[in-house]
C-alpha positions in Angstrom: -36.9 27.0 -13.4 -34.6 25.2 -15.3 -34.5 21.8 -14.5 -32.2 21.0 -11.8 -30.7 17.8 -13.6 -30.5 18.1 -17.0 -29.7 14.5 -19.5 -28.2 14.9 -23.0 -27.5 12.2 -25.4 -25.3 12.6 -28.6 -25.0 9.4 -30.2 -23.9 6.7 -27.7 -22.6 9.3 -25.0 -25.2 10.4 -22.6 -24.4 13.6 -20.7 -25.9 13.9 -16.8 -25.4 17.7 -15.8 -26.2 18.8 -12.1 -27.8 22.1 -12.7 -28.0 23.9 -9.3 -24.9 26.5 -9.9 -26.1 29.1 -7.9 -26.1 26.3 -5.1 -23.1 24.7 -5.9 -24.9 21.7 -7.1 -26.0 21.1 -3.4 -28.5 17.9 -3.4 -32.4 18.4 -2.8 -34.3 15.3 -2.1 -35.8 16.3 -5.5 -32.5 16.4 -7.4 -31.5 12.9 -5.6 -34.7 11.6 -6.9 -34.6 12.9 -10.6 -30.6 11.6 -10.3 -31.7 8.6 -9.8 -34.5 7.9 -12.3 -32.1 9.5 -15.0 -29.5 6.9 -14.8 -32.0 4.2 -14.7 -33.2 5.6 -18.1 -29.8 6.1 -19.1 -29.0 2.2 -18.2 -32.2 0.8 -19.9 -30.9 2.3 -23.5 -28.7 -0.2 -24.9 -27.7 2.3 -27.3 -25.2 4.0 -24.8 -21.6 2.7 -24.3 -20.3 6.1 -22.2 -22.0 8.2 -19.6 -20.2 11.6 -18.1 -21.5 13.1 -14.9 -20.6 16.9 -14.5 -21.9 19.7 -12.7 -23.3 23.2 -14.4 -20.7 26.2 -13.4 -17.8 26.3 -10.9 -18.7 23.1 -9.3 -19.3 19.4 -9.7 -21.4 18.9 -6.2 -20.7 20.0 -2.8 -23.5 17.3 -1.4 -26.2 17.9 0.2 -27.8 21.4 0.3 -28.0 21.6 4.4 -29.6 25.3 3.8 -32.3 23.8 2.3 -32.6 21.0 4.7 -32.7 23.4 7.0 -35.2 25.2 5.5 -37.2 22.2 4.9 -37.2 21.3 8.6 -38.3 24.8 10.0 -41.0 24.5 7.3 -41.9 21.4 8.6 -41.9 20.0 5.2 -38.3 17.6 5.2 -39.9 14.8 4.1 -37.7 11.4 3.5 -35.8 10.6 0.5 -36.8 7.2 -0.7 -34.4 4.7 -0.1 -34.0 3.6 -3.6 -32.6 7.2 -4.9 -29.5 6.4 -2.3 -28.2 3.5 -5.3 -27.5 6.5 -7.6 -23.5 5.5 -6.8 -24.8 1.7 -7.0 -26.1 2.7 -10.9 -23.4 4.6 -11.9 -21.1 1.5 -10.4 -22.6 -1.0 -12.2 -24.6 0.3 -15.0 -23.8 -1.0 -18.8 -22.2 2.0 -19.9 -18.2 3.4 -19.0 -19.5 6.4 -16.2 -17.1 8.8 -16.0 -16.8 12.2 -13.4 -15.8 15.3 -14.9 -14.5 17.2 -11.6 -14.5 20.9 -11.5 -14.7 23.0 -8.6 -16.3 21.3 -5.3 -16.7 17.8 -5.1 -17.5 16.8 -1.8 -20.1 14.6 0.5 -22.6 12.8 -1.7 -20.7 14.1 -4.9 -17.3 12.8 -3.5 -19.4 9.7 -3.8 -21.0 10.0 -7.1 -17.6 10.5 -8.3 -16.2 7.6 -6.5 -18.8 5.3 -7.8 -17.8 6.3 -11.6 -15.7 4.2 -13.5 -13.1 6.9 -14.1 -12.4 10.5 -12.6 -10.7 13.3 -14.5 -10.6 16.9 -12.7 -9.4 20.4 -13.5 -7.1 22.5 -11.3 -10.0 24.2 -9.9 -11.2 20.9 -8.1 -11.3 21.2 -4.2 -12.2 18.3 -2.8 -13.7 16.9 0.8 -15.2 14.1 2.5 -17.2 16.6 4.7 -20.0 14.3 6.4 -18.1 14.4 9.9 -18.4 18.1 9.7 -21.7 17.9 8.7 -23.2 16.0 11.5 -23.2 12.1 9.6 -21.3 9.1 8.8 -21.8 8.7 5.1 -23.8 8.1 2.4 -23.5 7.2 -1.5 -21.3 4.6 -0.9 -18.5 6.8 -0.8 -16.6 4.7 2.0 -17.0 1.4 0.6 -15.5 3.2 -3.0 -12.7 4.6 -1.1 -11.4 2.1 1.0 -11.1 0.4 -2.2 -9.5 2.8 -4.3 -7.2 4.5 -1.5 -6.9 1.8 1.0 -8.3 1.5 4.2 -6.0 3.6 6.2 -6.2 6.3 3.3 -9.9 6.3 3.4 -10.1 6.2 7.0 -7.9 9.5 7.5 -9.8 11.2 4.9 -13.3 10.6 6.3 -12.3 10.9 10.1 -10.1 13.6 9.5 -12.2 15.9 6.9 -10.5 18.7 5.1 -10.1 20.4 1.8 -7.5 19.2 -0.4 -6.5 20.0 -4.1 -6.7 18.2 -7.5 -3.0 17.5 -7.5 -3.3 15.9 -4.0 -6.3 14.0 -5.4 -4.3 13.2 -8.3 -1.2 11.5 -6.5 -3.6 9.4 -4.1 -5.1 8.1 -7.1 -8.3 9.0 -6.5 -8.2 10.9 -9.7 -6.7 9.7 -12.9 -5.8 13.0 -14.6 -6.1 16.7 -13.8 -6.1 19.6 -16.8 -6.3 23.5 -16.6 -9.5 24.9 -16.7 -8.6 25.7 -20.1 -7.8 22.2 -21.3 -10.7 20.3 -19.0 -13.4 20.4 -21.7 -11.2 19.5 -24.4 -9.2 16.6 -22.8 -12.8 15.3 -21.3 -14.0 15.5 -25.1 -11.2 13.3 -26.5 -11.4 10.4 -23.3 -15.4 10.2 -24.4 -14.4 10.2 -27.7 -11.4 8.0 -27.5 -14.1 5.9 -25.5 -17.1 5.8 -28.2 -14.8 5.2 -30.3 -14.5 1.3 -28.9 -17.0 -1.7 -29.7 -19.7 -1.1 -27.3 -20.0 -4.8 -26.8 -16.3 -4.8 -25.4 -16.7 -1.8 -23.1 -19.2 -3.7 -21.9 -17.7 -7.1 -21.6 -15.2 -5.3 -19.9 -16.8 -3.5 -17.3 -18.7 -6.8 -16.6 -15.1 -8.3 -16.1 -14.5 -5.2 -13.2 -17.4 -5.9 -11.4 -17.4 -9.9 -11.7 -13.6 -9.7 -10.7 -14.9 -7.6 -7.5 -17.2 -10.4 -6.1 -15.8 -13.8 -7.6 -12.8 -15.8 -6.2 -10.0 -16.2 -9.1 -11.3 -19.7 -10.5 -14.6 -18.8 -11.1 -13.8 -15.2 -12.3 -11.2 -16.9 -14.9 -14.8 -19.0 -16.2 -16.9 -16.0 -16.8 -13.8 -14.2 -17.9 -12.7 -16.5 -20.9 -16.7 -17.0 -21.7 -16.5 -13.4 -22.6 -13.6 -12.8 -24.4 -14.3 -16.3 -26.4 -17.8 -14.8 -27.0 -16.4 -11.8 -28.6 -13.7 -12.8 -30.3 -15.9 -15.6 -32.1 -18.0 -12.3 -33.3 -15.7 -10.3 -34.1 -14.1 -13.5 -36.3 -18.0 -13.6 -37.9 -18.2 -10.0 -39.0 -19.1 -6.7 -37.5 -22.7 -7.1 -38.1 -22.6 -9.7 -35.3 -23.7 -8.2 -31.6 -22.5 -10.5 -28.9 -24.6 -9.3 -25.8 -23.3 -9.4 -22.4 -24.4 -10.9 -19.4 -25.5 -8.7 -17.1 -26.7 -11.5 -14.3 -24.0 -12.1 -12.7 -23.2 -8.6 -11.8 -26.8 -8.2 -10.0 -28.9 -5.4 -10.5 -30.9 -2.2 -8.9 -33.9 -2.2 -10.5 
């Protein structure tokens, strides 16, 4: 059987592909573990500057595979996922590379949480979104509510989760859930162009900018300005010294999920 999660690197770019297209990339416990472990490896690779999460076939990810879960329960083989595996969203949000969710087709439940956790989200016109948790009798996971509240605002996030219903890519664009929407024909070329534009930027600058965003979420302004200025001046000094100088980004302030 083909792997349910595929990982590929092309220079400084990594691609994580959810690969159960026959089940609309619905998640199993094994798949959840594989994504978590794959992202841990990617975060350890200091050569990477951009990471794309995408789905094989015609969907991004429709959340947990409830049929798989039901079959496991009936067979007495359900088991409990390791709580660490639910840190996929935390990794996508905090890891060094800029993360991009390439959303095509269905994006719901845990898949929506993962998309919201990424730094950038682009969608095709075939994309369909749904929080879906309440319909499945679940309160939510993968920090979907945490991200939705910050991206959309509290009222819009509550409407999205307390009144689960499908909405299209144009609605997602209008509400700010995604940054761009492309036709199915243009989706892959536009994704490639975005990824390449980012990959052509200095990796240290991308990492420092992402660290700034993470610190901005947790620090008061007077403290944030200190760490932002330190990073800025360090990189400007490195730039003045020549292209061979490498300036590491201090990730201690952003925390760790390892």
